[in-house]
């Protein structure tokens, strides 16, 4: 795989400050596919300086012109989608059709949405005798995870650029090659030097340096709760803006009148997609007592189609594999009924985990409370609709969810009572403009669409 041995800073690939590198491993066969530089605080500092220097010019660029550059970036991402898909498959292990449709396809949609929003957004509004100006916050430090390597980058960089901010990105150490491709696309699209900068490196060094840098005005982070807490505390101490997207334990609520087969099949597909490494995955399926066993049987049939190495890929690395298998063991220990899968690795090579379904999961079990981030579905039984609501709202998270009812009205009535940021009603389609983000400990702030853009703006009022 092609890998740059430098950092993308100030519109050019520059040598890294230090000699250390990170090996990039293909999780499907455990082979090293490339090396990227492990950035230091010095690299981060150079990138933040470049972003600061570029900020006044980019902030003053008319929104229509910024929109044109983002549209050019979208076009490059679209033109290079095969290369992007192959790179994601190589470093994340996702099956190629998934990489093509989702990992390469969705970022084109999201970049396109911000090309349009940059051109149409009301950056100025009248309020009585005031003119309210919505101005870019400044330099953004973006720290992204590996689960949707390009989407996570575009969901931060595109709105930041649309708002007039400049960006320094520290991508996940497992998937830096996709981030390098994005930097190439930025260069090819002709964005001005310094508007977007990339520093690869490990979280505790480069990530921490970026989050704590005094030249960064806003930190946008997606990843684990533990790191998110630390970043939030650092930002708080410096009175700096922060956006955190920290995962979830979302509920797929199947009400008594719903189409059970459809709800279960879509629910299983949702959890198994990307090997369960989706922060918004509906990892808890809630079914009424009467149709519970029928749902369990349907889920067991549906999950059998996810053959490891064919329809479902490995998880990202050995640490995640051990973590997910640990959760499966915990589920068995705590008395859940294993319906499919289990803790044994299904293949000798690669970081594979058996697609697993647990029945008889109770709300207090670890597997019903903690984010597993692997192909593991828990099916819970509820007694009545109020009980379903208590269970659905009964975790520290609140990122996403689904409700299936006899009709949309019934499902919406339930969704209104859920403590969560996004709910799909009777299999509602993905909308790249819909705000995405958490209630409770799932995070702070929203990504995507106009709400995602407003995260990168600050407000000034002028009175006449
Ligand atoms: P992580 O939080 O350690 O990594 C996410 C990003 O933060 C990476 O770019 C990493 O380099 C960086 N980082 C790590 N330590 C940092 C620090 N001290 N300061 C600044 N940046 C730092 O996540 P992980 O270890 O890759 O995954 C662990 C768990 O996190 C997963 O099992 C899953 O539960 C959760 N997770 C959630 C999401 C999500 O989309 N919300 C994504 C990935 C992982």
XYZ file of C-alpha atoms in Angstrom, residues 23-298:
276
model
C 3.256 -0.080 11.373
C -0.099 -0.411 9.631
C -1.495 -3.950 9.791
C -4.165 -5.621 7.668
C -6.507 -7.150 10.282
C -7.706 -9.823 7.833
C -4.270 -11.479 7.530
C -2.156 -9.738 10.216
C 0.425 -8.605 7.612
C 2.158 -5.222 7.815
C 1.067 -3.193 4.776
C 2.967 0.040 5.368
C 4.489 2.488 7.823
C 3.595 6.091 8.615
C 5.466 8.576 10.781
C 4.593 8.777 14.477
C 4.126 12.501 14.984
C 5.460 14.392 17.978
C 4.446 17.604 19.733
C 6.827 19.368 17.333
C 4.892 18.149 14.276
C 1.611 19.151 15.911
C 3.002 22.598 16.653
C 4.094 23.082 13.026
C 0.645 21.987 11.812
C -1.186 24.310 14.223
C 1.021 27.226 13.126
C 0.212 26.492 9.483
C -3.501 26.320 10.298
C -3.327 29.599 12.255
C -1.509 31.335 9.421
C -4.125 30.157 6.913
C -7.124 31.030 9.101
C -7.608 34.774 8.380
C -7.522 34.245 4.620
C -9.850 31.237 4.633
C -12.287 32.857 7.078
C -12.460 35.917 4.804
C -12.978 33.837 1.642
C -16.573 34.331 0.462
C -18.709 31.281 1.397
C -19.530 30.640 -2.273
C -15.817 30.275 -2.994
C -15.313 27.965 -0.005
C -18.259 25.968 -1.343
C -16.506 25.653 -4.713
C -13.354 24.234 -3.071
C -15.388 21.739 -1.032
C -17.246 20.696 -4.194
C -13.858 20.115 -5.857
C -12.826 18.002 -2.847
C -16.038 15.975 -3.173
C -15.261 15.398 -6.860
C -11.747 14.128 -6.085
C -13.117 11.786 -3.399
C -15.689 10.505 -5.919
C -13.070 10.042 -8.648
C -10.755 8.132 -6.292
C -13.423 6.000 -4.616
C -11.983 2.659 -5.769
C -8.576 3.481 -4.311
C -10.233 4.703 -1.105
C -12.289 1.503 -0.803
C -9.221 -0.695 -1.348
C -7.245 1.255 1.248
C -10.013 1.019 3.868
C -10.331 -2.715 3.210
C -6.575 -3.137 3.596
C -6.275 -1.303 6.923
C -9.702 -1.916 8.502
C -10.458 -5.343 7.030
C -14.007 -4.525 5.897
C -15.329 -6.538 2.922
C -14.773 -4.622 -0.332
C -18.489 -4.118 -1.174
C -18.987 -2.444 2.231
C -15.897 -0.287 1.695
C -17.171 0.784 -1.711
C -20.747 1.544 -0.691
C -20.232 2.968 2.794
C -16.600 3.804 3.576
C -15.964 5.438 0.173
C -19.549 6.332 -0.764
C -20.902 8.143 2.309
C -18.035 10.686 2.538
C -18.833 11.817 -1.017
C -22.441 12.470 0.074
C -21.340 14.309 3.211
C -18.715 16.432 1.421
C -21.358 17.240 -1.210
C -23.836 18.282 1.468
C -21.291 20.764 2.875
C -20.493 22.178 -0.562
C -24.195 23.019 -0.788
C -24.520 24.215 2.802
C -21.477 26.501 2.562
C -23.170 28.237 -0.349
C -26.645 28.477 1.188
C -26.087 28.829 4.957
C -27.231 32.101 6.574
C -23.933 33.331 8.059
C -25.674 36.609 8.891
C -29.149 37.194 10.259
C -31.324 40.119 11.343
C -32.810 40.123 14.838
C -34.748 43.295 15.743
C -32.217 46.110 15.686
C -29.287 43.659 15.588
C -27.328 41.983 12.865
C -26.065 38.646 14.081
C -22.849 37.401 12.482
C -21.980 33.719 12.592
C -18.198 33.600 12.380
C -15.753 30.681 12.217
C -14.400 29.571 15.590
C -10.776 29.389 14.372
C -8.369 26.453 14.276
C -9.986 23.036 14.759
C -8.127 20.061 16.211
C -9.857 16.944 14.861
C -9.140 13.562 16.464
C -10.769 10.619 14.724
C -11.222 6.860 15.288
C -10.681 3.947 12.912
C -14.188 2.505 12.595
C -15.302 4.645 9.616
C -11.899 6.099 8.775
C -12.874 8.502 5.997
C -16.399 9.306 7.150
C -15.155 10.395 10.579
C -12.628 12.733 8.946
C -15.070 14.230 6.442
C -17.794 14.652 9.105
C -15.397 16.996 10.948
C -13.264 18.563 8.202
C -16.059 19.377 5.712
C -18.257 21.407 8.109
C -15.199 23.071 9.660
C -13.973 24.165 6.219
C -17.487 25.229 5.190
C -17.674 27.414 8.312
C -14.342 29.084 7.471
C -12.251 27.255 10.070
C -8.883 25.653 9.364
C -8.100 22.116 10.497
C -5.372 19.933 11.986
C -6.278 16.244 11.864
C -4.814 13.466 14.035
C -6.356 10.259 12.674
C -6.472 6.873 14.406
C -3.187 4.960 14.410
C -4.880 1.878 12.884
C -6.125 3.665 9.752
C -3.666 6.423 8.786
C -3.427 5.468 5.095
C -7.017 6.545 4.438
C -6.226 9.844 6.191
C -3.212 10.334 3.917
C -5.461 9.744 0.892
C -7.800 12.443 2.213
C -4.862 14.875 2.515
C -3.908 14.057 -1.093
C -7.495 14.804 -2.131
C -7.345 18.172 -0.318
C -4.163 19.020 -2.222
C -5.599 17.856 -5.547
C -8.800 19.872 -4.974
C -6.696 23.031 -4.668
C -7.554 24.045 -1.120
C -5.215 26.842 -0.001
C -2.049 25.827 1.860
C -2.550 25.385 5.612
C -6.338 25.161 5.489
C -6.119 21.413 6.166
C -3.144 19.708 7.850
C -2.462 16.104 8.794
C -0.298 14.752 11.611
C -0.266 10.971 11.968
C 0.742 9.578 15.342
C -0.326 7.847 18.496
C -3.073 9.239 20.693
C -1.117 9.697 23.907
C 1.546 11.761 22.082
C 0.243 13.517 18.961
C -3.436 13.423 20.000
C -2.727 14.789 23.446
C -0.451 17.512 22.040
C -3.186 18.595 19.641
C -5.976 18.579 22.245
C -3.867 20.660 24.623
C -2.341 23.080 22.099
C -3.071 26.709 22.906
C -3.346 27.544 19.205
C -6.359 25.252 18.809
C -9.752 26.918 19.381
C -12.024 23.882 19.161
C -11.338 20.183 19.639
C -13.642 17.724 17.907
C -13.132 14.159 19.103
C -14.749 10.828 18.294
C -13.702 7.703 20.170
C -13.751 6.100 23.592
C -15.416 7.582 26.654
C -12.170 7.428 28.642
C -10.229 9.567 26.159
C -13.245 11.821 25.569
C -13.441 12.630 29.278
C -9.771 13.588 29.332
C -10.099 15.765 26.233
C -13.200 17.440 27.684
C -11.320 18.198 30.906
C -8.309 19.628 29.044
C -10.583 21.786 26.891
C -12.533 22.916 29.953
C -9.367 24.008 31.738
C -8.373 26.110 28.722
C -11.964 27.405 28.176
C -11.896 25.967 24.685
C -14.839 24.684 22.613
C -15.190 20.916 22.454
C -17.329 18.386 20.584
C -17.325 14.764 21.749
C -18.855 11.706 20.084
C -18.389 8.799 22.474
C -20.397 5.841 21.283
C -23.527 4.171 22.511
C -25.618 1.175 23.445
C -28.592 1.880 21.254
C -31.943 0.132 21.507
C -33.880 -1.421 18.648
C -37.406 -1.384 20.059
C -39.843 -3.731 18.352
C -43.356 -2.840 19.516
C -46.045 -5.577 19.667
C -47.748 -4.532 16.425
C -44.578 -4.274 14.314
C -43.531 -6.428 11.351
C -41.322 -8.741 13.405
C -39.388 -10.444 10.604
C -38.437 -7.141 8.990
C -37.495 -5.510 12.290
C -35.308 -8.451 13.341
C -33.598 -8.830 9.948
C -32.799 -5.137 9.622
C -31.739 -5.100 13.279
C -29.282 -7.984 12.846
C -27.840 -6.410 9.682
C -27.419 -3.124 11.555
C -25.400 -4.756 14.336
C -23.256 -7.011 12.121
C -22.382 -4.304 9.587
C -18.716 -3.213 9.838
C -18.159 -6.129 12.268
C -20.209 -4.326 14.895
C -17.790 -1.402 14.993
C -20.433 1.277 14.648
C -21.048 3.721 17.479
C -24.732 4.049 16.574
C -25.331 0.255 16.235
C -28.608 -1.056 17.703
C -26.876 -3.544 19.960
C -29.888 -4.135 22.232
C -32.979 -5.635 20.576
C -36.126 -5.249 22.711
C -39.002 -7.666 22.033
C -42.301 -8.260 23.864
C -42.604 -11.470 25.914
C -45.214 -12.992 23.598
C -43.122 -12.873 20.409
C -39.741 -13.189 22.124
C -38.826 -16.758 21.086
C -39.955 -16.100 17.533
C -37.616 -13.092 17.389
C -34.725 -15.119 18.813
C -35.207 -17.807 16.132
C -35.386 -15.178 13.380
